[in-house]
PDB file of C-alpha atoms and ligand atoms in Angstrom:
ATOM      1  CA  UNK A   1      66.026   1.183 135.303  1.00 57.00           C
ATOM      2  CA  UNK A   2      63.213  -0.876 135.664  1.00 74.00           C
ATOM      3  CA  UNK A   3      62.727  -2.797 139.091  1.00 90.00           C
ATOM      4  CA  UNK A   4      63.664  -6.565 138.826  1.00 91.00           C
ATOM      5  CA  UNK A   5      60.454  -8.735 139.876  1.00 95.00           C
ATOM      6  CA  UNK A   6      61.574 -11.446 142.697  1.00 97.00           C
ATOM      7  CA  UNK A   7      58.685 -13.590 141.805  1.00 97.00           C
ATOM      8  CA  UNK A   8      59.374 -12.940 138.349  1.00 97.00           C
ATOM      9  CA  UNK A   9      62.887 -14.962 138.512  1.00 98.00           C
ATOM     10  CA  UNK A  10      61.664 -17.416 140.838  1.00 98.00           C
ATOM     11  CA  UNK A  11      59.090 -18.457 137.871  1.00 98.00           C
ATOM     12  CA  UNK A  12      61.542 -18.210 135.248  1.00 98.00           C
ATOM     13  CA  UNK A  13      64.037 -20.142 137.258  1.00 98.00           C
ATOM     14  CA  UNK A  14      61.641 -23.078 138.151  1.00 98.00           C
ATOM     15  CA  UNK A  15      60.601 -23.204 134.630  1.00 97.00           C
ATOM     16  CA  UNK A  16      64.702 -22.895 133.488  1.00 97.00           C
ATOM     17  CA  UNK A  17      66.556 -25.172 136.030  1.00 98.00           C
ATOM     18  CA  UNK A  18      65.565 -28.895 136.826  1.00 98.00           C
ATOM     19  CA  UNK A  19      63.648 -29.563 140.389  1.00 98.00           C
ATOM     20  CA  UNK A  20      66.699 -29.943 142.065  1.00 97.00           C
ATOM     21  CA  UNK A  21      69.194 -27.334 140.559  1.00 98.00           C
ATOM     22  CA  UNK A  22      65.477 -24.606 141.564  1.00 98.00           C
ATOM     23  CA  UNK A  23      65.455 -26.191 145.084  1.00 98.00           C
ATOM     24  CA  UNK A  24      69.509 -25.532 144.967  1.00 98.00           C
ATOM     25  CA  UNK A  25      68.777 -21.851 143.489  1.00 98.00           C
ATOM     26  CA  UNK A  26      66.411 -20.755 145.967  1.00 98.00           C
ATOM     27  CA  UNK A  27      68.616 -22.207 148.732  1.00 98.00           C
ATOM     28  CA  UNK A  28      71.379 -20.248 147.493  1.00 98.00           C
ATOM     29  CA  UNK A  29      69.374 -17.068 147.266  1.00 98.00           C
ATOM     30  CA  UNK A  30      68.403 -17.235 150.719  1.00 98.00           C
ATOM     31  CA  UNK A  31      71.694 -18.008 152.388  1.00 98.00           C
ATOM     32  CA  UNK A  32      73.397 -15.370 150.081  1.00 98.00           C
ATOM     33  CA  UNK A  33      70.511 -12.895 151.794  1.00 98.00           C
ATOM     34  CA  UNK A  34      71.393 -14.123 155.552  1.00 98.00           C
ATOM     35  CA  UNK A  35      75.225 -13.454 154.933  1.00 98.00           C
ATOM     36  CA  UNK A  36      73.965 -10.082 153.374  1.00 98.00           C
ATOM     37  CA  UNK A  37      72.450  -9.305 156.936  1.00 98.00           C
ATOM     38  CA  UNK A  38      75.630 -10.463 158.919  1.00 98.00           C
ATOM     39  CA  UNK A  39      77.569  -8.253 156.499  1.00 98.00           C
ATOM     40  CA  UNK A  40      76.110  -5.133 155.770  1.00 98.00           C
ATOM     41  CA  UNK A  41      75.328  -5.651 152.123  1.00 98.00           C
ATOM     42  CA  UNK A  42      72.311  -5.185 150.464  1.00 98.00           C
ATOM     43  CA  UNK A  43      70.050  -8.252 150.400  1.00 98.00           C
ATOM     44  CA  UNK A  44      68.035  -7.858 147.560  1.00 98.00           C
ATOM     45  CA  UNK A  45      71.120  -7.517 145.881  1.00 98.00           C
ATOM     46  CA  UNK A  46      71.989 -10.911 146.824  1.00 98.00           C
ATOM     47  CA  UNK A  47      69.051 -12.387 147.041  1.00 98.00           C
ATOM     48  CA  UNK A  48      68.694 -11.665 142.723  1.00 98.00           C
ATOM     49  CA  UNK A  49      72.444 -12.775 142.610  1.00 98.00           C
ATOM     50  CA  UNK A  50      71.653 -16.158 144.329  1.00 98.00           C
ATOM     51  CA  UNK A  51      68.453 -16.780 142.450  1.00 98.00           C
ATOM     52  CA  UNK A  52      70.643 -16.198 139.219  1.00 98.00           C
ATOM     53  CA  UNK A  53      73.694 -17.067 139.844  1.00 98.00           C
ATOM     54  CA  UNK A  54      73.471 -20.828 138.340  1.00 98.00           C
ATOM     55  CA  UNK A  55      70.724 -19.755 135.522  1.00 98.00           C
ATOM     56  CA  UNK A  56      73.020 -20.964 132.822  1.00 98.00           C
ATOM     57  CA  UNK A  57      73.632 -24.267 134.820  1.00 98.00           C
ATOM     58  CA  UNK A  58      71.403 -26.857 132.351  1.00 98.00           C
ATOM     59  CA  UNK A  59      72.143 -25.059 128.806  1.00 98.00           C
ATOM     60  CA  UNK A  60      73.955 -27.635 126.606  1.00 98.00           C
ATOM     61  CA  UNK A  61      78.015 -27.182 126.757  1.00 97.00           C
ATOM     62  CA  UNK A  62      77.783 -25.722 123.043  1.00 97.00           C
ATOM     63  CA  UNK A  63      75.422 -23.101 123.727  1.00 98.00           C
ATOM     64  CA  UNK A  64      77.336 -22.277 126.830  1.00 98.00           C
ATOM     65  CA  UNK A  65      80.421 -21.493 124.618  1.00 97.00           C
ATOM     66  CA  UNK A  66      78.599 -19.721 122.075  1.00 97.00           C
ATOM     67  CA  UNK A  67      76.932 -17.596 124.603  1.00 98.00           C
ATOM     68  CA  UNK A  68      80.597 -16.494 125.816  1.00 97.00           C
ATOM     69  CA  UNK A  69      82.030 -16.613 122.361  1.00 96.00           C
ATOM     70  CA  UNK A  70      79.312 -13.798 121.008  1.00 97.00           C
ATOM     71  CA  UNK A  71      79.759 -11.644 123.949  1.00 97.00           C
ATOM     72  CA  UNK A  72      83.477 -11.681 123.539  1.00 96.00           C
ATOM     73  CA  UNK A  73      84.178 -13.170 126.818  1.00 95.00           C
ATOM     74  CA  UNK A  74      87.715 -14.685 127.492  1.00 92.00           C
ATOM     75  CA  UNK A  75      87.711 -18.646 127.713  1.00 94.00           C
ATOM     76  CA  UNK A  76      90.681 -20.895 128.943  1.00 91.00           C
ATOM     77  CA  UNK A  77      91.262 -23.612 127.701  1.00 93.00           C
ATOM     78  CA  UNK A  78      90.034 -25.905 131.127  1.00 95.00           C
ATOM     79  CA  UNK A  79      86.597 -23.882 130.561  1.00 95.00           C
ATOM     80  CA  UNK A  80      86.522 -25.479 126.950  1.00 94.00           C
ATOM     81  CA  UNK A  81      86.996 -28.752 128.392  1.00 94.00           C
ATOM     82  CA  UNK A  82      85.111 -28.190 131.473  1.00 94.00           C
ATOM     83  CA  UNK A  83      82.142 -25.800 130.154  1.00 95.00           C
ATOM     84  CA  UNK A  84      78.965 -27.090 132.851  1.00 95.00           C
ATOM     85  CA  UNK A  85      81.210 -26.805 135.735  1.00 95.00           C
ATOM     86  CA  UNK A  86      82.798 -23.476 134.739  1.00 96.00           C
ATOM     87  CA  UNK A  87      81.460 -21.742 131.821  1.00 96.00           C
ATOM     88  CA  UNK A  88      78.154 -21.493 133.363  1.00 98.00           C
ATOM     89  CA  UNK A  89      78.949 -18.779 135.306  1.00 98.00           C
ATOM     90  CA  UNK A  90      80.648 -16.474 132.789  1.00 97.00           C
ATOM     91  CA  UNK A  91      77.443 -17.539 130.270  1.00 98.00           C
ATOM     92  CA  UNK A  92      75.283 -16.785 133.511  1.00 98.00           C
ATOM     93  CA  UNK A  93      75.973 -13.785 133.756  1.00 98.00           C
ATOM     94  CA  UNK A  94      75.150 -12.924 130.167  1.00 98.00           C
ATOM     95  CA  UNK A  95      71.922 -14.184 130.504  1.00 98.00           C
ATOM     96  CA  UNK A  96      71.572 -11.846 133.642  1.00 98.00           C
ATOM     97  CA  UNK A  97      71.679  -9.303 132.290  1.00 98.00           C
ATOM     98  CA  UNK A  98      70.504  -9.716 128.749  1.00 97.00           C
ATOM     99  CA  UNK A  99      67.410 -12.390 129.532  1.00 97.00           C
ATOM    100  CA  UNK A 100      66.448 -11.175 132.795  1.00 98.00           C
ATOM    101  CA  UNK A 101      67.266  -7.357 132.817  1.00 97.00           C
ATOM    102  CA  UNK A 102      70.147  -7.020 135.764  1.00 98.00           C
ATOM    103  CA  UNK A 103      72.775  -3.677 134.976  1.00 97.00           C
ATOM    104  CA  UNK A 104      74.144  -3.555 138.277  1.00 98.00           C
ATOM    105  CA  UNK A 105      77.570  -4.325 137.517  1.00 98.00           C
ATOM    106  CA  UNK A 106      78.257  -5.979 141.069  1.00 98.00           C
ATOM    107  CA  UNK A 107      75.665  -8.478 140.689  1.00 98.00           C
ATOM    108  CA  UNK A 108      76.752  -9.306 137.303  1.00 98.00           C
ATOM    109  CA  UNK A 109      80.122  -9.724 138.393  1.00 98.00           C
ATOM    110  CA  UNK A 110      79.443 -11.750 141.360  1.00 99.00           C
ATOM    111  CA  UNK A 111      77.495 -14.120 139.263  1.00 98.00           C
ATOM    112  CA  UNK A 112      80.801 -14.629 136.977  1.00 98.00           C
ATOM    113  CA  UNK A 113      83.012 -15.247 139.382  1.00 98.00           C
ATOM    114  CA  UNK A 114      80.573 -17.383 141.767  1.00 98.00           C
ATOM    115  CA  UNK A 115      82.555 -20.895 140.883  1.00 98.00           C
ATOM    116  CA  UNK A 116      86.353 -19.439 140.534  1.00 97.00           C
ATOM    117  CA  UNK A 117      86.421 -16.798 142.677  1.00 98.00           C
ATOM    118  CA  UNK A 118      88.782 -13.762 141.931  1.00 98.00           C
ATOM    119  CA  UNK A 119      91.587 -12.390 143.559  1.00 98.00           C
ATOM    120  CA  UNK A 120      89.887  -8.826 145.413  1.00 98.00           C
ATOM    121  CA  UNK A 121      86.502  -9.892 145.182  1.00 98.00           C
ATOM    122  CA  UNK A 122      83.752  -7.428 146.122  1.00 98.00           C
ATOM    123  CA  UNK A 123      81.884  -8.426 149.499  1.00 98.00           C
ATOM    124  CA  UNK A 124      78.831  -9.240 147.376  1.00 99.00           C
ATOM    125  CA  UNK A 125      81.336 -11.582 145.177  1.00 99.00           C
ATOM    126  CA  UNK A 126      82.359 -13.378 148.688  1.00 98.00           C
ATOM    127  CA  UNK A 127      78.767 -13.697 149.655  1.00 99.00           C
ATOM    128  CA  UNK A 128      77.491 -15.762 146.495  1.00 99.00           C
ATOM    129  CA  UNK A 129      81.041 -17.832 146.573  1.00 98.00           C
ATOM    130  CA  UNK A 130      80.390 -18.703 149.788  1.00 98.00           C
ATOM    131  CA  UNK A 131      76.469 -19.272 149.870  1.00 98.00           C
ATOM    132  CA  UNK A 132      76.897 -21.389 146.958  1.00 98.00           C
ATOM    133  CA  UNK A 133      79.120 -23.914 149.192  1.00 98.00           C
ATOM    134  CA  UNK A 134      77.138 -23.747 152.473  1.00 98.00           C
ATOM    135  CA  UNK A 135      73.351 -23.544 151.532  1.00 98.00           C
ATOM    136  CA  UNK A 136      71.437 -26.228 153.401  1.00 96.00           C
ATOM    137  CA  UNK A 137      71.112 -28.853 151.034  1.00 94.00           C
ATOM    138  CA  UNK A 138      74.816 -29.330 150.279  1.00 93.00           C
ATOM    139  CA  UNK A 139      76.121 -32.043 152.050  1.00 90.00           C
ATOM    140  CA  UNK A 140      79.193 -33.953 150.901  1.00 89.00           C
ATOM    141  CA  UNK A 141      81.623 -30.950 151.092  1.00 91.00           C
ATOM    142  CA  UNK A 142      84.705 -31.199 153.776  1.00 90.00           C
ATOM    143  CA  UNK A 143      84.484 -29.241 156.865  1.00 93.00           C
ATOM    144  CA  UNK A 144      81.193 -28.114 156.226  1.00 96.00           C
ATOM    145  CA  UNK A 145      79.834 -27.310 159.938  1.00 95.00           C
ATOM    146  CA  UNK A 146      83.370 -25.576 160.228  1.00 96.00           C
ATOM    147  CA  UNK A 147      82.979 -23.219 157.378  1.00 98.00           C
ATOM    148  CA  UNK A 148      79.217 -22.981 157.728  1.00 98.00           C
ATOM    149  CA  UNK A 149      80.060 -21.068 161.194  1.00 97.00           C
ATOM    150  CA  UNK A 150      83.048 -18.753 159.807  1.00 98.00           C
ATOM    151  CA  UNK A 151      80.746 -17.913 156.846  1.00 98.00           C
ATOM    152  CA  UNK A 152      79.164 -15.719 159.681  1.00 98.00           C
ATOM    153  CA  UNK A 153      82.035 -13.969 161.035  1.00 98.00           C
ATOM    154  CA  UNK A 154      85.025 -13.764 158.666  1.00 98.00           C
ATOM    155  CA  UNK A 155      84.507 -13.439 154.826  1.00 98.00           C
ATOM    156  CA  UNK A 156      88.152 -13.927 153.746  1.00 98.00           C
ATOM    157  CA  UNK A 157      88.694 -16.567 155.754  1.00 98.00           C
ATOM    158  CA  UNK A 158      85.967 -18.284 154.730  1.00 98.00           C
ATOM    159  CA  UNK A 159      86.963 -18.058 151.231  1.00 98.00           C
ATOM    160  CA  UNK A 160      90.516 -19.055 151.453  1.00 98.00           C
ATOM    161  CA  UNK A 161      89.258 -22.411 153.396  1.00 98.00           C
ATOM    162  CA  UNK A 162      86.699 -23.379 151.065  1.00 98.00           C
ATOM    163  CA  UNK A 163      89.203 -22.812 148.111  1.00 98.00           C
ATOM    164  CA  UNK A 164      91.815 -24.489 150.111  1.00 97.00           C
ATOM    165  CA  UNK A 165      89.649 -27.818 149.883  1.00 97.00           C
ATOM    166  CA  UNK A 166      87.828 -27.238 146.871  1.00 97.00           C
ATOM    167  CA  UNK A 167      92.204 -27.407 145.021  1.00 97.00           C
ATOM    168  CA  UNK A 168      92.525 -30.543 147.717  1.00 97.00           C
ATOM    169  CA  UNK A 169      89.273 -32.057 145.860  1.00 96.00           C
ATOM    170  CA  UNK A 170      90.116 -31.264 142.661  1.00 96.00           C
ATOM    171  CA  UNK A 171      93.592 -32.507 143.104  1.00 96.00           C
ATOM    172  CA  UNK A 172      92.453 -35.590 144.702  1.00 96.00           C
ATOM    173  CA  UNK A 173      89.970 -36.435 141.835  1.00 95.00           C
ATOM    174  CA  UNK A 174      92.110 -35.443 139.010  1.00 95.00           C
ATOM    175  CA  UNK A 175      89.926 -32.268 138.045  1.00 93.00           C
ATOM    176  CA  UNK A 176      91.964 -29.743 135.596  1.00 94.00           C
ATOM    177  CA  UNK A 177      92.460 -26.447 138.014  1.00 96.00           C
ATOM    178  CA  UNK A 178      91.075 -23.101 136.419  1.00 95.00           C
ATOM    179  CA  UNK A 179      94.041 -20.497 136.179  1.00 95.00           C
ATOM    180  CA  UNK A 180      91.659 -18.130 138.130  1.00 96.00           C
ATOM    181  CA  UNK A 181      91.172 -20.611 140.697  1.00 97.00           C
ATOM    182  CA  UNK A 182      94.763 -20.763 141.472  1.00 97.00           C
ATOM    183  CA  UNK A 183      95.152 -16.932 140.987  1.00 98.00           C
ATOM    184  CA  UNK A 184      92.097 -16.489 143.815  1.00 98.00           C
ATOM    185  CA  UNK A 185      93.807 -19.249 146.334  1.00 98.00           C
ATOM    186  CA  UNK A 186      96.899 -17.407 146.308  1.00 98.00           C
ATOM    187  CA  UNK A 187      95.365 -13.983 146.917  1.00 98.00           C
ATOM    188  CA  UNK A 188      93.806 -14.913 149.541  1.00 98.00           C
ATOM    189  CA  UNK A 189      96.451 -17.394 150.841  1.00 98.00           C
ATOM    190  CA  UNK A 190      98.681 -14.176 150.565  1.00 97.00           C
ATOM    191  CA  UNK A 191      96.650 -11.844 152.813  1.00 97.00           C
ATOM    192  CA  UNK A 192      95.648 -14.132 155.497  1.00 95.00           C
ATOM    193  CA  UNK A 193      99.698 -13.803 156.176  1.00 89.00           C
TER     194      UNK A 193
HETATM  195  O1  DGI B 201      77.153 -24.788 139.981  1.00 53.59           O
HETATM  196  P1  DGI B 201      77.278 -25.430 141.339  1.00 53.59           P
HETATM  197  O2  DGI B 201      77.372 -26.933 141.254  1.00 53.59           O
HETATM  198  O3  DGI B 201      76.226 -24.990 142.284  1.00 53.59           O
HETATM  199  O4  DGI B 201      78.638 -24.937 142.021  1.00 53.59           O
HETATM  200  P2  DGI B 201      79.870 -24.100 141.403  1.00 53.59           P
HETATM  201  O5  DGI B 201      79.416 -23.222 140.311  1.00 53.59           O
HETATM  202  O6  DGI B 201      80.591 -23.448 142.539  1.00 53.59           O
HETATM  203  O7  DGI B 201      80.912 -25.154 140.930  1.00 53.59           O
HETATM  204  C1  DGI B 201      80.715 -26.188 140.083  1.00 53.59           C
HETATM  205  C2  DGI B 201      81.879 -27.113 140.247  1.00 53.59           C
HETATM  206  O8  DGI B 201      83.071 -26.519 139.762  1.00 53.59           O
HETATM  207  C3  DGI B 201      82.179 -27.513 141.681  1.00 53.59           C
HETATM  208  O9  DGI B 201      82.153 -28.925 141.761  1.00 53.59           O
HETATM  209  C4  DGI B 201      83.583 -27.009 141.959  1.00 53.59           C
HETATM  210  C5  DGI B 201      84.149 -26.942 140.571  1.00 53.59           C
HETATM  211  N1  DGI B 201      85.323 -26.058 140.374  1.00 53.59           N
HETATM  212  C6  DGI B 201      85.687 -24.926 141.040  1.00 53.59           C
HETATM  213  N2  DGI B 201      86.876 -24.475 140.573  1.00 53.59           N
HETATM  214  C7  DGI B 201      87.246 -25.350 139.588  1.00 53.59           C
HETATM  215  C8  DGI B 201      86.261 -26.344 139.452  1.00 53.59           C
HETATM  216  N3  DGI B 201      86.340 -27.374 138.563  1.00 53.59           N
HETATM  217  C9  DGI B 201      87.415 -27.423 137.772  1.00 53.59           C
HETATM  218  N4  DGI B 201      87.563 -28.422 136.904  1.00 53.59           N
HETATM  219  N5  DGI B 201      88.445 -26.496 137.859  1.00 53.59           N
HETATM  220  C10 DGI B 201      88.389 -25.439 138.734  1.00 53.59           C
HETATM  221  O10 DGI B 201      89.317 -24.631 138.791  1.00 53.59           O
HETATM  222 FE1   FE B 202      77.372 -22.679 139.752  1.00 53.59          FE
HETATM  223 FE1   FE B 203      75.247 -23.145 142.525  1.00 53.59          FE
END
């Protein structure tokens, strides 16, 4: 396989994203390699999932669903109605690995599941969930400094908070709720018991 240039996907994400979705991007990439550290997981692995993971982010809601649509991928029908806040990641993964040359399957998969989560998510998935909501430059999430500091010792329960709020936003604001959202929440919900 051939070795994935870092500078490489920095370039072709600043030339991909808009100034602020990059700034988010290489935010993301770093935080996702700090948990990596904390956690014993590889941190070039997450550093390429974190500079990915939102490389689908400012394609046009059409070409996200064709992207998914040609590669056979499953859509709900809240992803058709919602396809920049969800269908980004299933189309971003895509891209991954067909535009910018990832195969590890891990990576790929952390990438899909990066907004919804999944129920018995790898500890790579957890990392670029969670990075994702705490990077520096997010600011107007809920219990931030709390989940900021359990990001660093407890994965799981890190995840069930920030999905925990993320259904009390959505619910709050009227949002449609993603089947696998719910499905994630009550994993996790389920073994924290
Ligand atoms: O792409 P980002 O903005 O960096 O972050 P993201 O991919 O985690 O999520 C994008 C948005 O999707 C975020 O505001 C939370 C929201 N989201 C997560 N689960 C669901 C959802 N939105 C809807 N409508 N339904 C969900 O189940
Ligand atoms: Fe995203
Ligand atoms: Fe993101």
């Amino acid at each position: 396989m051939k070795t994935i240039s870092l500078k490489k996907l920095r370039k072709a994400m600043e030339s991909e994203l808009n100034p602020k979705r990059y700034e988010h991007t290489l935010a993301v990439a770093y935080t996702a390699a700090n948990l990596a550290m904390v956690h014993g997981v590889d941190t070039r692995n997450a550093t390429i999932a974190g500079m990915l993971h939102d490389c689908a982010k400012c394609l046009p809601d059409q070409k996200l669903i064709s992207i998914c649509k040609k590669n056979s991928l499953d859509i709900s029908e809240i992803e058709l109605h919602n396809p920049s806040a969800l269908l980004h990641a299933k189309a971003g993964s895509v891209l991954a690995h067909k535009k910018y040359g990832v195969n590890d399957e891990d990576i790929l998969n952390a990438i899909k599941y990066h907004t919804t989560g999944r129920p018995n998510m790898s500890k790579l998935e957890k990392i670029l969930y969670i990075a994702d909501y705490i990077e520096p430059d997010r600011k107007h999430a809920p219990n931030l400094a709390q989940v900021r500091r359990m990001a660093y010792q407890d994965l799981d329960k890190t995840l069930l908070k920030i999905l925990d709020d993320t259904l009390s936003y959505l619910n709050s604001t009227g949002g449609q709720i993603d089947p696998m959202t719910k499905k994630t929440y009550e994993y996790y919900n389920n073994i924290s018991k």
